[in-house]
Tab-separated table of C-alpha atoms in Angstrom:
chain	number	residue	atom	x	y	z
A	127	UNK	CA	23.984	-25.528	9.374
A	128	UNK	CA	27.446	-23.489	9.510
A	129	UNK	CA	26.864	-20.782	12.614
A	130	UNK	CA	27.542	-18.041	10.042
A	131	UNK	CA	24.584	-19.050	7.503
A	132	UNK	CA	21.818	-16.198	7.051
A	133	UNK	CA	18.026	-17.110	7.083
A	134	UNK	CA	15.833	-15.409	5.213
A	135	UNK	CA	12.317	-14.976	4.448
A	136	UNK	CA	10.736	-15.714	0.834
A	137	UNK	CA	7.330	-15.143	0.667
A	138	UNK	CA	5.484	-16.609	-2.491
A	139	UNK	CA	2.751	-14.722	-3.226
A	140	UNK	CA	-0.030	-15.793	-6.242
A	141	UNK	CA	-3.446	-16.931	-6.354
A	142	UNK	CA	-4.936	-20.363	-5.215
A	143	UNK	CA	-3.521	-23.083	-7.476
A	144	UNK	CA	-0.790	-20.880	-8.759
A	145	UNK	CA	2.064	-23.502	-8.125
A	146	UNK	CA	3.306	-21.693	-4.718
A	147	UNK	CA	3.316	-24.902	-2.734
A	148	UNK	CA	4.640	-27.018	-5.392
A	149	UNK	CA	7.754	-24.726	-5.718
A	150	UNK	CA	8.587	-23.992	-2.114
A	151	UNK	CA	8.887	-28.134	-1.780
A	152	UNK	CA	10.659	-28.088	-4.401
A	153	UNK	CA	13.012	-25.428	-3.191
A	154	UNK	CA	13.518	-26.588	-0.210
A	155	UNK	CA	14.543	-30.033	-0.780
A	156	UNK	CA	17.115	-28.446	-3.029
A	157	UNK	CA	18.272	-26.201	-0.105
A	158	UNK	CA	18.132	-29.294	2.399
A	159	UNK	CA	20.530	-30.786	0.224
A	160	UNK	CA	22.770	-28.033	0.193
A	161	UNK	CA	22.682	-27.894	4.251
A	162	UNK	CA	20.988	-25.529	4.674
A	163	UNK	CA	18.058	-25.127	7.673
A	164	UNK	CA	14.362	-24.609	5.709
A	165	UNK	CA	10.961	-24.539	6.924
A	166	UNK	CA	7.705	-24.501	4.902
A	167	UNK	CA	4.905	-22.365	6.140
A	168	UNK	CA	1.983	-23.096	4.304
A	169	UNK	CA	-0.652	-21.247	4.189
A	170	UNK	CA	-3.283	-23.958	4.796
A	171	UNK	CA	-1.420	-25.550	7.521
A	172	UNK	CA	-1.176	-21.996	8.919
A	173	UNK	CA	-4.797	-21.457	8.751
A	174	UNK	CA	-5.333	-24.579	10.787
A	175	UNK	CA	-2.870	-24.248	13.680
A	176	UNK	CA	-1.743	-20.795	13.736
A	177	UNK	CA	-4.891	-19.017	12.545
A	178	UNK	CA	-7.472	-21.540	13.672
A	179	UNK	CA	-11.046	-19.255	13.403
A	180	UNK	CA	-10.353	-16.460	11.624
A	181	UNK	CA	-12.577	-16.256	8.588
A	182	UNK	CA	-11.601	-14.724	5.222
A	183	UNK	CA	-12.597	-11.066	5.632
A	184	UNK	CA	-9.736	-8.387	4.641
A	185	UNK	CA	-9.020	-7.928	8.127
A	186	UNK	CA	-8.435	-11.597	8.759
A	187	UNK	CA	-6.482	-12.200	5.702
A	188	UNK	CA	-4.313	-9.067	7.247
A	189	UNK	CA	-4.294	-10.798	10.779
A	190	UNK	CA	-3.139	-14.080	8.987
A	191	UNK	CA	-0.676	-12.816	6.899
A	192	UNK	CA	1.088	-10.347	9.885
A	193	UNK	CA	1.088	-13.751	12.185
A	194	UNK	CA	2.688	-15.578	9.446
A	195	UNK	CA	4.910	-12.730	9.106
A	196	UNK	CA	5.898	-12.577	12.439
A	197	UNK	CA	6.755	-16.419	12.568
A	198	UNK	CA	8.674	-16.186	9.568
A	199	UNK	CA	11.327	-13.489	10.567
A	200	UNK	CA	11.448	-15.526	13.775
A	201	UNK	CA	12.385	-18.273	12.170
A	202	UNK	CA	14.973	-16.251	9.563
A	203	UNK	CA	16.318	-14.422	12.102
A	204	UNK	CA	17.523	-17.552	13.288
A	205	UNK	CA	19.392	-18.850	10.218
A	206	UNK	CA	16.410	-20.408	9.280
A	207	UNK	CA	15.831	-20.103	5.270
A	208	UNK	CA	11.498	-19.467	4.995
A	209	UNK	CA	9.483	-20.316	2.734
A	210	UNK	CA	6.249	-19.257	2.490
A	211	UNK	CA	3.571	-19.790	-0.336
A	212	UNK	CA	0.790	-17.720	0.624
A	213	UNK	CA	-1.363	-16.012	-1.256
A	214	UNK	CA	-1.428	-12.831	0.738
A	215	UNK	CA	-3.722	-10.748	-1.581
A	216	UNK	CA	-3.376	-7.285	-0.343
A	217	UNK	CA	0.361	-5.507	-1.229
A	218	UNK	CA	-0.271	-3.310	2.041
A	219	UNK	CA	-0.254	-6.548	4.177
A	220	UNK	CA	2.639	-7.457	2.247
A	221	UNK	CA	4.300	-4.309	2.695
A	222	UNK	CA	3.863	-4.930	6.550
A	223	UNK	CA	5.490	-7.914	6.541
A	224	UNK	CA	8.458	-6.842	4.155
A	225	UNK	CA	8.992	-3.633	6.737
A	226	UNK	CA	9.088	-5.801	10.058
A	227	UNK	CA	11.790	-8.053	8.152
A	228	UNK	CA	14.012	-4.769	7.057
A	229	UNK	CA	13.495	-3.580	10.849
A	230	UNK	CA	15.066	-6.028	12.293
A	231	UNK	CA	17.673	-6.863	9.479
A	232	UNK	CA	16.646	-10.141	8.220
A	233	UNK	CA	16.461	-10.540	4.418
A	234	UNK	CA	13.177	-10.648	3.089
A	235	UNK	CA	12.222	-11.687	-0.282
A	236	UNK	CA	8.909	-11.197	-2.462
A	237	UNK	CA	8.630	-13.681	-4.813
A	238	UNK	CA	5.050	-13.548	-7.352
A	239	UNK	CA	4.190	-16.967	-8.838
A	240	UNK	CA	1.987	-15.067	-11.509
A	241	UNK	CA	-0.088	-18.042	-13.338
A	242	UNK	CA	-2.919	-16.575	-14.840
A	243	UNK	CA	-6.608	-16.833	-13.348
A	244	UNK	CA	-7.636	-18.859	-15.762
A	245	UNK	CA	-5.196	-21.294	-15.821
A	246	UNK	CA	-5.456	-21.520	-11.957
A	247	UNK	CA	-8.874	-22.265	-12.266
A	248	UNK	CA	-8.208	-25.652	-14.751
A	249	UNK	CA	-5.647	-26.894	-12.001
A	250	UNK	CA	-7.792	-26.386	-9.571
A	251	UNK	CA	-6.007	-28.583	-7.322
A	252	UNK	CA	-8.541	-27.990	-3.911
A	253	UNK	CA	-11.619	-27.761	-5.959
A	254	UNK	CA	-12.298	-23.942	-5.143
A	255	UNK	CA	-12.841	-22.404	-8.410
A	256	UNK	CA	-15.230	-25.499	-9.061
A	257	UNK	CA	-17.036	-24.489	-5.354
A	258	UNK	CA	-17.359	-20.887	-6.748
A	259	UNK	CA	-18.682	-21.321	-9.996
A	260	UNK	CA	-21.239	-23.700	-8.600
A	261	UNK	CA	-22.260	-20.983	-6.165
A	262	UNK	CA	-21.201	-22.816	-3.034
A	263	UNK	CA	-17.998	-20.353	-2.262
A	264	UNK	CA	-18.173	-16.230	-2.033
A	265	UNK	CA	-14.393	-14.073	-1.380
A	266	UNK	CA	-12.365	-16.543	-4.122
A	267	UNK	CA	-8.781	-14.602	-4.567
A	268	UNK	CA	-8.908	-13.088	-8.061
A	269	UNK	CA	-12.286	-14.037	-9.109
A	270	UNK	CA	-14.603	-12.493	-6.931
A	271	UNK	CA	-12.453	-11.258	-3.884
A	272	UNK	CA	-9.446	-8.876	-4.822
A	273	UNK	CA	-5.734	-10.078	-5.301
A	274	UNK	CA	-3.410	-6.786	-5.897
A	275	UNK	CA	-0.361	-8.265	-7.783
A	276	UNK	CA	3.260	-7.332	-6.416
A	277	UNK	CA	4.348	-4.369	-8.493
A	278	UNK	CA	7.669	-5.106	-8.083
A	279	UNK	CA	8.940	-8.362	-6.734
A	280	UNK	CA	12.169	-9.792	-6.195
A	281	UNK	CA	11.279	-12.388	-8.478
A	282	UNK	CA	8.293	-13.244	-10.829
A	283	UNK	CA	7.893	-16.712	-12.089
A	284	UNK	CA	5.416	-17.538	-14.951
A	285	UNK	CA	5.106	-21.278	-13.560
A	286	UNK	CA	2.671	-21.930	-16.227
A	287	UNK	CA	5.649	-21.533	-18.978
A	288	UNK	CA	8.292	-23.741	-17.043
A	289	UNK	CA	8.660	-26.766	-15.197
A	290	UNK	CA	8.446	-26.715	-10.913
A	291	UNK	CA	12.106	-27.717	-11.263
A	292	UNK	CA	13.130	-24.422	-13.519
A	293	UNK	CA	10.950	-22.533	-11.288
A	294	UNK	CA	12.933	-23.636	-8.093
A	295	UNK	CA	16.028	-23.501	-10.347
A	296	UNK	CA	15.281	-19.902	-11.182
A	297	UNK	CA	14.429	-19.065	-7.520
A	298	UNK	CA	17.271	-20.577	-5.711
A	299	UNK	CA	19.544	-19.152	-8.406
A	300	UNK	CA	18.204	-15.392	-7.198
A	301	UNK	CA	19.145	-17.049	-3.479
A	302	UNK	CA	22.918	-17.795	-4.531
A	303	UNK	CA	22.858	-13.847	-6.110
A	304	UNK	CA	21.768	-12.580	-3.039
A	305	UNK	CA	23.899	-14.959	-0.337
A	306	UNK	CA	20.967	-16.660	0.832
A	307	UNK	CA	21.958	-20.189	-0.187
């Protein structure tokens, strides 16, 4: 990494199975190839280490996400490009985590991976929309628990019309706009 390379923050926000993990891998191996210094924060990897025993309750989804936000302009603010695909399902806690990043001048990027509920729910890749609808999981994200899409993000991907690779493409191409990669 060149000393004069900017980090940033680019949070992927979408419900569970939406293709947010899938496309920050994707991305970053792109920007590891390009030299450039990139960490993954994923969510469930997160909720193990970082956030170990908080539950799913609105406030603990906002004490998760302002944690994760807090690592992540860490971690930008120190040339470090962040990527993090986490749901995030209030645009308040969000909002939190966008205005901590403009405080203290590190670019900050909201990026909504807006595949549709129902498609989601066929992917299904950790079994949780089978758990619901078999009764065995309450507080799902956008079935039976709220998820407030981004009004106006930085970026919205439809991964359920492309490939990962033209939704990294499209992504890092917004990076190179903005001097982030």
């Amino acid at each position: 990494m060149s000393r004069t390379a900017q980090g940033a923050t680019v949070w992927l926000t979408g419900l569970p199975s939406a293709g947010k993990t899938t496309i920050a891998r994707e991305l970053a191996g792109r920007l590891v190839a390009d030299g450039r210094a990139v960490e993954v924060l994923d969510g469930d990897e997160i909720r193990t280490f970082l956030s170990a025993g908080l539950g799913f309750s609105r406030e603990d989804r906002d004490t998760n996400v302002q944690r994760i936000g807090f690592v992540a302009e860490l971690l930008a603010s120190h040339g470090v490009t962040v990527l993090v695909p986490v749901i995030a399902p209030y645009a308040d806690s969000r909002e939190a985590v966008r205005k901590r990043h403009q405080t203290a001048e590190t670019p900050y990027l909201e990026v909504h991976v807006a595949t549709p509920v129902e498609v989601c729910s066929v992917r299904d890749v950790k079994g949780l929309y089978a758990r619901q609808a078999a009764g065995e999981l309450n507080g799902l994200t956008g079935v039976d628990d709220p998820y407030e899409v981004p009004d106006d993000p930085d970026l919205r991907i439809e991964a359920h019309r492309q490939s990962v690779e033209d939704s990294a493409g499209a992504l890092h191409a917004l990076l190179t706009e903005r001097g982030l990669a």
